[in-house]
Coordinates of C-alpha atoms in Angstrom, one line a residue:
X286 CA 169.8 234.2 181.7
X287 CA 169.1 233.5 185.3
X288 CA 170.7 230.7 187.2
X289 CA 167.4 228.7 187.3
X290 CA 167.0 229.1 183.5
X291 CA 170.5 228.1 182.9
X292 CA 170.0 224.9 185.0
X293 CA 166.7 224.2 183.3
X294 CA 168.4 224.5 180.0
X295 CA 171.1 222.1 180.9
X296 CA 168.5 219.5 182.0
X297 CA 166.5 220.2 178.8
X298 CA 169.5 219.5 176.5
X299 CA 170.6 216.4 178.4
X300 CA 167.0 215.1 178.5
X301 CA 166.4 215.7 174.9
X302 CA 169.7 214.0 174.0
X303 CA 168.8 211.0 176.0
X304 CA 165.3 210.9 174.8
X305 CA 166.5 210.9 171.1
X306 CA 169.5 208.6 171.6
X307 CA 168.3 206.1 174.2
X308 CA 164.6 206.3 174.9
X309 CA 163.4 206.2 171.2
X310 CA 165.5 203.3 170.2
X311 CA 164.6 201.5 173.4
X312 CA 160.9 201.9 172.7
X313 CA 161.5 200.7 169.0
X314 CA 163.2 197.6 170.3
X315 CA 160.6 196.9 173.0
X316 CA 157.7 197.4 170.5
X317 CA 159.2 195.7 167.5
X318 CA 156.6 193.2 166.2
X319 CA 154.1 193.8 168.9
X320 CA 152.2 196.9 167.6
X321 CA 149.7 197.3 164.9
X322 CA 151.7 200.2 163.4
X323 CA 154.5 197.9 162.1
X324 CA 152.8 197.7 158.8
X325 CA 152.4 201.5 158.6
X326 CA 156.1 201.9 159.7
X327 CA 157.1 199.6 156.8
X328 CA 155.1 201.7 154.3
X329 CA 155.9 205.1 155.7
X330 CA 159.6 204.6 156.7
X331 CA 161.6 207.1 154.7
X332 CA 164.8 206.1 152.8
X333 CA 167.8 206.1 155.3
X334 CA 169.5 209.0 153.6
X335 CA 166.3 211.1 154.0
X336 CA 165.9 210.0 157.6
X337 CA 169.4 210.9 158.5
X338 CA 169.4 214.3 156.7
X339 CA 166.0 215.2 158.2
X340 CA 167.1 214.3 161.7
X341 CA 170.4 216.1 161.5
X342 CA 168.6 219.2 160.1
X343 CA 165.8 219.1 162.7
X344 CA 168.4 218.6 165.5
X345 CA 170.5 221.5 164.2
X346 CA 167.5 223.8 163.9
X347 CA 166.1 223.1 167.5
X348 CA 169.7 223.3 169.0
X349 CA 170.4 226.6 167.2
X350 CA 167.0 228.1 167.9
X351 CA 167.4 227.2 171.7
X352 CA 170.8 228.9 171.6
X353 CA 170.0 232.0 169.6
X354 CA 166.3 232.7 169.7
X355 CA 164.9 231.6 173.1
X356 CA 161.5 230.6 171.7
X357 CA 158.3 230.7 173.6
X358 CA 156.6 227.7 175.1
X359 CA 154.3 226.9 172.1
X360 CA 157.2 227.3 169.6
X361 CA 159.4 225.2 171.8
X362 CA 156.8 222.5 172.1
X363 CA 156.3 222.5 168.3
X364 CA 160.0 222.2 167.7
X365 CA 160.5 219.4 170.1
X366 CA 157.5 217.5 168.5
X367 CA 159.1 217.8 165.1
X368 CA 162.5 216.8 166.6
X369 CA 161.0 213.6 168.2
X370 CA 159.2 212.7 164.9
X371 CA 162.5 213.1 163.1
X372 CA 164.3 211.1 165.8
X373 CA 161.8 208.3 165.2
X374 CA 162.3 208.4 161.5
X375 CA 166.0 208.4 162.1
X376 CA 166.0 205.1 164.1
X377 CA 163.5 203.2 161.8
X378 CA 166.3 202.2 159.3
X379 CA 168.4 200.9 162.2
X380 CA 165.8 199.2 164.3
X381 CA 162.4 199.4 162.7
X382 CA 160.4 197.0 160.6
X383 CA 160.6 199.1 157.4
X384 CA 163.6 199.7 155.1
X385 CA 166.0 198.2 157.5
X386 CA 169.8 198.6 156.6
X387 CA 172.2 195.8 156.4
X388 CA 174.5 195.3 159.3
X389 CA 177.3 197.2 157.7
X390 CA 174.8 199.9 156.5
X391 CA 173.5 200.3 160.1
X392 CA 177.0 200.7 161.5
X393 CA 178.0 203.3 158.8
X394 CA 174.7 205.1 159.3
X395 CA 175.3 205.6 163.0
X396 CA 178.9 206.3 162.7
X397 CA 178.1 209.1 160.3
X398 CA 175.3 210.4 162.3
X399 CA 177.2 210.7 165.7
X400 CA 179.5 213.6 164.8
X401 CA 176.9 215.4 162.6
X402 CA 174.6 215.6 165.5
X403 CA 177.4 217.3 167.6
X404 CA 178.1 220.0 164.9
X405 CA 175.3 222.5 166.0
X406 CA 176.3 222.0 169.6
X407 CA 179.6 223.8 168.8
X408 CA 177.5 227.0 168.3
X409 CA 176.0 226.5 171.7
X410 CA 179.5 226.1 173.2
X411 CA 180.8 229.1 171.3
X412 CA 178.0 231.2 172.8
X413 CA 179.3 230.4 176.3
X414 CA 176.8 227.9 177.2
X415 CA 179.4 225.2 177.9
X416 CA 177.4 223.2 180.4
X417 CA 174.4 222.9 178.2
X418 CA 176.5 222.0 175.1
X419 CA 178.3 219.4 177.0
X420 CA 175.1 218.0 178.4
X421 CA 173.7 217.7 174.8
X422 CA 176.9 215.9 173.7
X423 CA 176.8 213.5 176.7
X424 CA 173.0 212.9 176.1
X425 CA 173.7 211.9 172.5
X426 CA 176.6 209.5 173.4
X427 CA 174.3 206.4 173.1
X428 CA 174.2 207.0 169.2
X429 CA 178.0 206.2 169.2
X430 CA 177.6 203.4 171.7
X431 CA 174.9 201.8 169.5
X432 CA 177.2 202.1 166.5
X433 CA 180.0 200.4 168.4
X434 CA 177.6 197.7 169.8
X435 CA 176.2 197.0 166.3
X436 CA 179.6 196.9 164.8
X437 CA 180.7 194.3 167.5
X438 CA 177.6 192.3 166.8
X439 CA 178.1 192.3 163.0
X440 CA 181.9 191.4 163.4
X441 CA 181.1 188.5 165.7
X442 CA 178.3 187.2 163.5
X443 CA 180.7 187.3 160.6
X444 CA 183.3 185.4 162.5
X445 CA 180.9 182.8 163.6
X446 CA 179.7 182.3 160.1
X447 CA 183.3 181.9 158.8
X448 CA 184.0 179.4 161.6
X449 CA 180.9 177.4 160.7
X450 CA 182.2 177.3 157.0
X451 CA 185.6 176.2 158.0
X452 CA 184.3 173.5 160.4
X453 CA 181.8 172.1 157.9
X454 CA 182.4 168.7 156.3
X455 CA 184.6 168.8 153.2
X456 CA 181.7 168.0 150.8
X457 CA 179.7 171.0 152.1
X458 CA 182.7 173.2 151.8
X459 CA 183.2 172.1 148.3
X460 CA 179.6 172.8 147.4
X461 CA 179.9 176.2 149.0
X462 CA 183.0 176.9 147.0
X463 CA 181.4 175.7 143.8
X464 CA 178.4 177.9 144.2
X465 CA 180.5 180.9 145.1
X466 CA 182.7 180.6 142.1
X467 CA 181.4 182.3 138.8

């Protein structure tokens, strides 16, 4: 691999990581409720387990193909198109209008995904492509950051809810306790 190819590979891996972990979720957040495809996304959104599995497998296939096969331009373009589609399906249970997970589910989903997405990069590192592997890991860091941010948001919302319950007048607390008891 020439120095130019090596540098290009590093930028490709970092850019792909950022596209999948920052740009796609940013676009979903920006477009939420504004696009006509929201209805289609609700109907076509895969179950969270399938979305996570599909994305992890597509990411592994593309990462390993880049490391071991050096595909041509057409094959590489097709691989990345599949990877971006899998990335979109991956983010729909977290941010999309369809089968959206609960707050706890979204946190667990992202905390499970973050290390799984780094597993195929180990093969890249083992092949001696340390810079490219590290670039991919750094590019995928927003997944972990999103998990931490969603966890913080969930915990603070729970705490605010608990404080509202505790500061409610006694009759409201008694009604809430009465409803909660079996």
